[in-house]
Coordinates of C-alpha atoms and ligand atoms in Angstrom, one line a residue:
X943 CA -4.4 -14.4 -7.5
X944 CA -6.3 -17.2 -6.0
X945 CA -5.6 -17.2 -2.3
X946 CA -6.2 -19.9 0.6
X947 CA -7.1 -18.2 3.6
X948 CA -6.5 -20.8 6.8
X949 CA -8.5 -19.1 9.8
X950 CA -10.2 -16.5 6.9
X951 CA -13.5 -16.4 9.0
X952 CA -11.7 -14.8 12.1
X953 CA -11.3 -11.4 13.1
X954 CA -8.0 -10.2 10.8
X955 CA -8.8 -13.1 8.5
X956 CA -12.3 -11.9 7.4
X957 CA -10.5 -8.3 7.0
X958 CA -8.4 -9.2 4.6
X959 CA -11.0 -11.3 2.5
X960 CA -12.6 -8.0 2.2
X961 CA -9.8 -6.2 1.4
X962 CA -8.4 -8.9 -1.0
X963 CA -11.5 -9.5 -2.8
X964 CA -12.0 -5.7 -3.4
X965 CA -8.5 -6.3 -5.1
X966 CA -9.8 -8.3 -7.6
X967 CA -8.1 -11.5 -6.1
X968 CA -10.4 -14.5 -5.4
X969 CA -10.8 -15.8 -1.9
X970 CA -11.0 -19.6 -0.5
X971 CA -12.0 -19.6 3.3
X972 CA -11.1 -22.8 5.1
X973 CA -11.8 -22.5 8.9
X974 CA -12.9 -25.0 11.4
X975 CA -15.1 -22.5 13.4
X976 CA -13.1 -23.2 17.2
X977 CA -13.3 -19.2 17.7
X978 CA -15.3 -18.1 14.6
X979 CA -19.0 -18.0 13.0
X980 CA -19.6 -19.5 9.6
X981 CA -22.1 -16.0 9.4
X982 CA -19.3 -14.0 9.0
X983 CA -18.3 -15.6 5.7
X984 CA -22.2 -14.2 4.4
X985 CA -20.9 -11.1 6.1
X986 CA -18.2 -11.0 3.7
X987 CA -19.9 -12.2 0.9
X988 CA -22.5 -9.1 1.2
X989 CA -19.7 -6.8 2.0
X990 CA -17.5 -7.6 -1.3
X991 CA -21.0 -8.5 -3.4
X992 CA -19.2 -11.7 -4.6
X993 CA -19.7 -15.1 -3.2
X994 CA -17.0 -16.7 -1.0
X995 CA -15.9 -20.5 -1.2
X996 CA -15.6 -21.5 2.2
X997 CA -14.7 -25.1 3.9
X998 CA -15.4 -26.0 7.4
X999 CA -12.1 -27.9 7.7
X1000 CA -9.0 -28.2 10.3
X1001 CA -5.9 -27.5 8.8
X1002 CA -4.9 -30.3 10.3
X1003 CA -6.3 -32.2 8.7
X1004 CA -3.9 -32.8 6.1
X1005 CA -5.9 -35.0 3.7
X1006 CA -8.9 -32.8 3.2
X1007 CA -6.3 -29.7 3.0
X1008 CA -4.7 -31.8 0.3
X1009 CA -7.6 -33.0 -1.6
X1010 CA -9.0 -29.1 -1.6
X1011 CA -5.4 -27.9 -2.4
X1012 CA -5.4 -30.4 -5.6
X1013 CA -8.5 -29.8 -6.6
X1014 CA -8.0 -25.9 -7.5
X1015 CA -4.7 -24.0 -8.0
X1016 CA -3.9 -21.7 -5.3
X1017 CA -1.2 -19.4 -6.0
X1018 CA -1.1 -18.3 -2.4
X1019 CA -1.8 -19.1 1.4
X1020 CA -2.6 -16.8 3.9
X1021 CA -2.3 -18.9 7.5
X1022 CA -4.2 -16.8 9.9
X1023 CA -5.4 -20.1 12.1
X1024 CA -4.1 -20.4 15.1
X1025 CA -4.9 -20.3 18.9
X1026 CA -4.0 -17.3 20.7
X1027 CA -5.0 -16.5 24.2
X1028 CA -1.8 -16.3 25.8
X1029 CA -3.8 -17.7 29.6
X1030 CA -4.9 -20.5 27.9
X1031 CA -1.8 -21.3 26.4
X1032 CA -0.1 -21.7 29.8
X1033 CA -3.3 -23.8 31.0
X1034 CA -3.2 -26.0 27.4
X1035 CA 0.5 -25.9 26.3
X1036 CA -0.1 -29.3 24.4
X1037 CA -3.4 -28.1 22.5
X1038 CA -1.5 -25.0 21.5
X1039 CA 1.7 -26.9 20.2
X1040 CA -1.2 -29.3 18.2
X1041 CA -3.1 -26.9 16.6
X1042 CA -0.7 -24.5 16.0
X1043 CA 2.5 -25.9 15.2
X1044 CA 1.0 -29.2 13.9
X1045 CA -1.4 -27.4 11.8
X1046 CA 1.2 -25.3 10.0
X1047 CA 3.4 -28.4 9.5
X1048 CA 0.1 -30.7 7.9
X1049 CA -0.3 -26.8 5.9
X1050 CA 3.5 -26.7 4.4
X1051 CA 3.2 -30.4 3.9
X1052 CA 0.2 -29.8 1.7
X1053 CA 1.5 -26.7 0.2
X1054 CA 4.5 -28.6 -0.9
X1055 CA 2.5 -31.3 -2.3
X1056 CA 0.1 -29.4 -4.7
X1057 CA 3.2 -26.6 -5.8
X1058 CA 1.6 -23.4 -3.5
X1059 CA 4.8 -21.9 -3.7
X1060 CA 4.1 -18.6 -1.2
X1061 CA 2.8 -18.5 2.1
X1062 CA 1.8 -15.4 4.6
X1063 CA 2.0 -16.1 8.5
X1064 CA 0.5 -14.2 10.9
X1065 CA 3.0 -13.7 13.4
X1066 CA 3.2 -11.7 17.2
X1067 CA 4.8 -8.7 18.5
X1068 CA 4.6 -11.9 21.6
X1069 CA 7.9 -12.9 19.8
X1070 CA 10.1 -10.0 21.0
X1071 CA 8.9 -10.2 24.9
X1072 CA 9.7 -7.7 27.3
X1073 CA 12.0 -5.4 24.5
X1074 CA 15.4 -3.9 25.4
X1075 CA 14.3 -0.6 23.2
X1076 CA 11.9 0.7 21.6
X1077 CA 10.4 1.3 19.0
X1078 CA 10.9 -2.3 17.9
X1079 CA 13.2 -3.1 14.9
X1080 CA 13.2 -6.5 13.3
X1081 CA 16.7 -7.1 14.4
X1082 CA 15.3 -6.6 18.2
X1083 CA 15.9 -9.9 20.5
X1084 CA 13.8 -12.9 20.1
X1085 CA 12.2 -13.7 23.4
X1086 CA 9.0 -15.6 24.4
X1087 CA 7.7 -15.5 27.7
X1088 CA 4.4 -18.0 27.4
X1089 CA 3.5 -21.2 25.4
X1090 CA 1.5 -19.1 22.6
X1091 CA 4.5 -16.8 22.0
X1092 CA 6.9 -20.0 21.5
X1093 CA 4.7 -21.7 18.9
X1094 CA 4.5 -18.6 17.2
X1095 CA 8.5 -18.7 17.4
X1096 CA 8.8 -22.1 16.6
X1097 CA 6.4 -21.7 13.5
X1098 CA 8.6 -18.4 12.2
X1099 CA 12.0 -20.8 12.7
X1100 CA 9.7 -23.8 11.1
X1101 CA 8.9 -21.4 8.1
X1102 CA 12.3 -19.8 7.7
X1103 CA 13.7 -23.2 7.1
X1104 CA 11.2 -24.4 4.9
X1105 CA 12.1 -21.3 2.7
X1106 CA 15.8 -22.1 3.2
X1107 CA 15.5 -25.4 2.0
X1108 CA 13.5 -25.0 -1.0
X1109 CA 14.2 -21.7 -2.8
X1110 CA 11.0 -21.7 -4.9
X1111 CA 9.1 -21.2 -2.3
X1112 CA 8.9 -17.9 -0.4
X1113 CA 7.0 -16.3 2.5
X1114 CA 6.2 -13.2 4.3
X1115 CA 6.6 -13.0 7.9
X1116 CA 4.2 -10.4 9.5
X1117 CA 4.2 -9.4 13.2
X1118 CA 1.3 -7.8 14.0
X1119 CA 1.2 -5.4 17.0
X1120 CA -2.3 -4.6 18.8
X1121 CA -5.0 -4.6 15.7
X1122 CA -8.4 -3.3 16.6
X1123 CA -11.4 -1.6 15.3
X1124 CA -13.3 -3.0 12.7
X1125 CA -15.1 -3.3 9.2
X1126 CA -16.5 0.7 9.0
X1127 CA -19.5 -1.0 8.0
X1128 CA -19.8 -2.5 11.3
X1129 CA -20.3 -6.1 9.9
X1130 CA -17.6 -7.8 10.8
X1131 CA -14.8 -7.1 13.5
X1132 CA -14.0 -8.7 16.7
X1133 CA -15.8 -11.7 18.7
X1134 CA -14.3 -12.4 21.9
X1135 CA -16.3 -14.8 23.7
X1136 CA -16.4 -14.7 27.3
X1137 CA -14.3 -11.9 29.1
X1138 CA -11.8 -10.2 26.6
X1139 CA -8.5 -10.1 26.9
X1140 CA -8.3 -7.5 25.0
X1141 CA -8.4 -4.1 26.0
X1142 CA -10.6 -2.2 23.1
X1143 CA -13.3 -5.0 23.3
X1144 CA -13.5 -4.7 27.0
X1145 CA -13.7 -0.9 26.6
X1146 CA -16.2 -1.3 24.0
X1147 CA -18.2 -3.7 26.7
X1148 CA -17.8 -1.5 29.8
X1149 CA -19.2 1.3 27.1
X1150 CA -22.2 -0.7 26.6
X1151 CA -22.9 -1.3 30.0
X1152 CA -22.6 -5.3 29.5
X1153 CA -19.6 -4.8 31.9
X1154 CA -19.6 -2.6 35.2
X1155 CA -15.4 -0.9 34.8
X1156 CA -12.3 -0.8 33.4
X1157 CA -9.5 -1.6 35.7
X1158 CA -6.0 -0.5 34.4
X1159 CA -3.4 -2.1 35.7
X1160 CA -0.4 -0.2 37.1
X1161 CA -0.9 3.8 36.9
X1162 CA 3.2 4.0 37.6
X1163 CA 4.8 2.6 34.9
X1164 CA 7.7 4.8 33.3
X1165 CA 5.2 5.9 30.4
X1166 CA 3.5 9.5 29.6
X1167 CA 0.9 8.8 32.0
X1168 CA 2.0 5.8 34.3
X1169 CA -0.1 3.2 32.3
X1170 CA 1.2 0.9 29.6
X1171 CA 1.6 1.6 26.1
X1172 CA 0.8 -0.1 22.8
X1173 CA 1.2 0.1 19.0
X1174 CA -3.0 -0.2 18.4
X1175 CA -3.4 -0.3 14.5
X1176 CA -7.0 -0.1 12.8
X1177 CA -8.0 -4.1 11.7
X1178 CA -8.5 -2.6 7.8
X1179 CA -4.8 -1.5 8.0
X1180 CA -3.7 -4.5 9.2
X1181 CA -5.4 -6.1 6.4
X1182 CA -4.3 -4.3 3.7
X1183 CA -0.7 -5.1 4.6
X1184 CA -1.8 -8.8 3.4
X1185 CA -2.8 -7.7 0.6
X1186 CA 0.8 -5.8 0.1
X1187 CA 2.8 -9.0 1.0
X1188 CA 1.0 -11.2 -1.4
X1189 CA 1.7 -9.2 -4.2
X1190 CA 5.0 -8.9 -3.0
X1191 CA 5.9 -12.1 -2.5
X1192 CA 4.3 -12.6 -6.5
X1193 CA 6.3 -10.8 -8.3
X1194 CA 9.9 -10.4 -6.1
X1195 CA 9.7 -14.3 -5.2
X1196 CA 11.6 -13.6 -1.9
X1197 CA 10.7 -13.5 2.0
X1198 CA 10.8 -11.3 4.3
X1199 CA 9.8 -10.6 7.9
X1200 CA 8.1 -7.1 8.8
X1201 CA 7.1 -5.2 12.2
X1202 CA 3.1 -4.1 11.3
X1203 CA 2.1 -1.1 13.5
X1204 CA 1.5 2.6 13.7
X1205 CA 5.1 3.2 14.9
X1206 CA 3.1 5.6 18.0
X1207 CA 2.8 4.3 21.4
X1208 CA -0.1 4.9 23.2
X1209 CA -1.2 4.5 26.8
X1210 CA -4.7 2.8 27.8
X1211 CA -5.9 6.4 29.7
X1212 CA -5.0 8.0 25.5
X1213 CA -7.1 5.2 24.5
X1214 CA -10.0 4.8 27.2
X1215 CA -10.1 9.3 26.8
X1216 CA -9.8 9.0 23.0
X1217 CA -13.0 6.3 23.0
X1218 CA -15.1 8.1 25.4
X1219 CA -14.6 11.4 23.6
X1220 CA -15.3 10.2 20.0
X1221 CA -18.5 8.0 21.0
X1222 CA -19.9 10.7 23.3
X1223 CA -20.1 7.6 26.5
X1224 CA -18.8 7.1 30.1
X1225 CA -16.2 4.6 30.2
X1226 CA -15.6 4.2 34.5
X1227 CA -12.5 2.9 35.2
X1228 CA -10.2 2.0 38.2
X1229 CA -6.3 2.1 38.2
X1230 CA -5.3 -1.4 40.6
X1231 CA -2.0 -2.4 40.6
X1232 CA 0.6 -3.4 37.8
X1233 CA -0.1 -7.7 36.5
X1234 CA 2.6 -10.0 36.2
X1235 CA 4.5 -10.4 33.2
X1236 CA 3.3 -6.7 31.8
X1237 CA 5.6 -4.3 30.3
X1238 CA 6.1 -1.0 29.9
X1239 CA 6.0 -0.2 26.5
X1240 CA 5.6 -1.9 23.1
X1241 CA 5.5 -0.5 20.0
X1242 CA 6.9 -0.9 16.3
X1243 CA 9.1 0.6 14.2
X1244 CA 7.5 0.0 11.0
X1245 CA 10.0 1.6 8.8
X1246 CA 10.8 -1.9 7.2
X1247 CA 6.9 -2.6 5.8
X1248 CA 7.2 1.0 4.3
X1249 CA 10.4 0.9 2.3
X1250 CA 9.5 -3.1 1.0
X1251 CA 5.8 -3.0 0.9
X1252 CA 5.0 0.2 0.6
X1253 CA 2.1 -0.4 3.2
X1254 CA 1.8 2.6 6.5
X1255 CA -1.2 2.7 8.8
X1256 CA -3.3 5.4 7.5
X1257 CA -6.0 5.5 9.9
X1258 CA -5.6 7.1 13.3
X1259 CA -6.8 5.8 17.2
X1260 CA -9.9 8.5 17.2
X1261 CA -11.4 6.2 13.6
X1262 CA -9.9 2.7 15.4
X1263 CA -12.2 4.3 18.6
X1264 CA -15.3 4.7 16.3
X1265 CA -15.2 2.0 13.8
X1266 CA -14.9 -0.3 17.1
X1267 CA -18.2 1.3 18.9
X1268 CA -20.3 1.1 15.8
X1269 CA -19.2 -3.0 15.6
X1270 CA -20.3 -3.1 19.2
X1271 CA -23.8 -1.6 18.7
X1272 CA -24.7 -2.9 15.4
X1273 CA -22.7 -6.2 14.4
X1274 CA -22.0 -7.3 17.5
X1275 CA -24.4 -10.8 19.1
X1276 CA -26.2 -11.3 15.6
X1277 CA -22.8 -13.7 14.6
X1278 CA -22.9 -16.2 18.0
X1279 CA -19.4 -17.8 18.7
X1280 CA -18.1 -20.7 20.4
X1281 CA -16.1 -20.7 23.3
X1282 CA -12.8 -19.0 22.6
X1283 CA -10.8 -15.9 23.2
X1284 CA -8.5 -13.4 21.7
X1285 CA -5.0 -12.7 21.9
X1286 CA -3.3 -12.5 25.2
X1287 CA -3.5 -10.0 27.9
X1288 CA -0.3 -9.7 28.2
X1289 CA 0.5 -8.1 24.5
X1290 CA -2.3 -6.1 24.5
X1291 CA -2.4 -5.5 27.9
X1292 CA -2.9 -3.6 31.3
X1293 CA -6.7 -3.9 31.4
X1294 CA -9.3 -6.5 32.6
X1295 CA -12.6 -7.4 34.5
X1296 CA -14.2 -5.8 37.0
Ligands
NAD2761 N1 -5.8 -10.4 17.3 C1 -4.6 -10.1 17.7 O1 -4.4 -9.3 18.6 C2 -3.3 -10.8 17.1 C3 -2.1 -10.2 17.4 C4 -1.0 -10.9 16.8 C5 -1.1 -12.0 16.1 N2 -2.3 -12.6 15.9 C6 -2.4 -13.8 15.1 O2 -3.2 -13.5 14.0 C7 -4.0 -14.7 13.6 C8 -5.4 -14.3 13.5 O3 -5.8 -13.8 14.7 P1 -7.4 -13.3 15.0 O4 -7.3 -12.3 16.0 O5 -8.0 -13.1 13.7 O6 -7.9 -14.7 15.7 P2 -9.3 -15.4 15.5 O7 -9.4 -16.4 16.6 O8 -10.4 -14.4 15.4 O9 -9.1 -16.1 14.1 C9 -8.4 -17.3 13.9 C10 -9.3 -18.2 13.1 O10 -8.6 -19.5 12.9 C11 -9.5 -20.5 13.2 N3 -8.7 -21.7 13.5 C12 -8.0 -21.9 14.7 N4 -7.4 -23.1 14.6 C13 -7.8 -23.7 13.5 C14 -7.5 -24.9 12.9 N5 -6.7 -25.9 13.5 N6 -8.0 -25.2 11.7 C15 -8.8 -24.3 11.0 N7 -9.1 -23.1 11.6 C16 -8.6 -22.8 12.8 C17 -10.5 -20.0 14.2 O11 -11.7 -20.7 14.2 C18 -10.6 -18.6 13.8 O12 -11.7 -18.3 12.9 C19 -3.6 -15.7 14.7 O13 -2.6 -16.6 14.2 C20 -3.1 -14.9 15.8 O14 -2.2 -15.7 16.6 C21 -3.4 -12.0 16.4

């Protein structure tokens, strides 16, 4: 297939032009750079051994999409550009509704124009909020707690209907839980500028002595070990599933909306003991008090990707730990980024600066 990847040069979206290339499908990059390097698309290139259109464009920018769109035939679209730091989004409600649900609206406009006739969306756990149970079904409650979680809503509805009205066009729904690790390479993986929201790049940080501690928030939540718990999946995992859902969506022609995660909840001490034990390093950290708007525990139930896709996360949290650390030492500060940041605290959760 020949595959449009909006937001291809960021973290998941450079992940799954590796794993898509090595599938024999050829990749177009478009990306306007707001929380990205145009390096990483060499880093691909050198990682797949095949040279990588790419287009420093805003998928908002509906005429340029359109002209590219015409230009080539694209049987596919993978829409990984979005904004996603759930602080921000509370800050900059407005810039989030533009970019994100204006940029998928100029996106299906354009894909309806030039006959792309399937689309893959990187969704949020964000969209199920503070669950009732878990693990986390499809079926679970739709509720959004910030402005990033609502576009991200909004965009699923948007999508949904687009599919509803038009039956020739289909589209694969993912909701990704916590991805992290990287590229075992160590080439590409995760860039947060600034202080991460995240917790495994602030671990990595505090590992590399760039930051002083970890603090954890809330050591008494109703978990194994009083601290919150997460579906983390490895990045490559995550990746492949794209791959999955695009050949999926191929040859059944219909949509479908999947959970992406290990299915295991973990708790940031398994995570911060698991990283210091596979990379041989101190990782100091405090327990402080429990954040606002944090939850107990979030974490998939995945059996829906298995029985359509066929896709399960294969790789475990010690090879997530690892393939993270060697990013941190070896890839990490050669690509420089802009100003940006990853996704939001409050999915990922429960730990944050010093
Ligand atoms: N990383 C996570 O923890 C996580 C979890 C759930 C969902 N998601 C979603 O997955 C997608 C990819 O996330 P990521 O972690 O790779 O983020 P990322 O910021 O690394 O990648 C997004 C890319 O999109 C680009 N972009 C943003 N707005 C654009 C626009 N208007 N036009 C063109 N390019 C634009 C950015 O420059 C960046 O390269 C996002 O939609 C995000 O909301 C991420």
């Amino acid at each position: 297939m020949n595959i449009l990847l909006c937001g291809g040069a960021g973290y998941i979206g450079s992940h799954a032009a590796v794993v898509l290339a090595g599938r024999g499908h050829q990749v177009v990059i478009v990306d306007n750079h707001c929380n990205s390097s145009p390096d990483v698309v060499l880093r691909v290139q050198q990682l797949t051994g095949t040279r990588i259109e790419s287009h420093c464009l805003d998928v908002r920018d509906g005429g340029a999409l359109t002209a590219l769109m015409s230009a080539q035939r694209f049987d596919a679209v993978v829409h990984f550009a979005a904004l996603k730091a759930v602080g921000e989004s509370c800050e900059q409600p407005l810039a989030y509704f533009d970019n994100n649900i204006s940029g998928t609206i100029t996106l299906l406009q354009a894909m309806r124009a030039c006959g792309v006739r399937h689309l893959v969306f990187s969704s949020s756990a964000t969209v199920y909020g503070d669950p009732e149970l878990v693990p986390i079904p499809e079926t679970a409650r739709l509720q959004v707690t910030n402005p990033y979680g609502r576009t991200k809503l909004v965009m699923e509805q948007l999508i949904e209907d687009v599919c509803r009205a038009d039956p020739g066009f289909s589209a694969a729904n993912l909701r990704y839980f916590n991805p992290v690790g990287a590229h075992p390479s160590g080439l590409i993986g995760e860039s947060p500028s600034g202080v991460p929201n995240n917790l495994m790049p602030y671990v990595c940080q505090v590992a590399a002595g760039q930051r002083d501690h970890l603090r954890i928030f809330g050591g008494d939540w109703p978990t194994v070990d009083g601290t919150g718990v997460r579906d983390y999946l490895h990045v490559m995992d995550l990746a492949e599933a794209h791959a999955d859902a695009l050949e999926y969506l191929a040859s059944t022609q219909q949509s479908l909306t999947v959970n992406l995660g290990t299915g295991q909840g973990v708790s940031v001490r398994q995570l911060v003991e698991t990283f210091a034990r596979e990379n041989d390093c101190a990782l100091p950290y405090e327990i402080v008090g429990r954040r606002a708007g944090d939850v107990a525990e979030v974490y998939a139930d995945p059996a829906l990707a298995r029985r359509l896709l066929g896709w399960e996360a294969k790789r475990d949290l010690a090879t997530m730990c690892r393939d993270a650390w060697r990013w941190q030492r070896q890839g990490q500060g050669v690509c420089d980024m802009p100003d940006g940041s990853d996704e939001a605290a409050t999915s990922a959760g429960m730990a944050s600066a010093a």
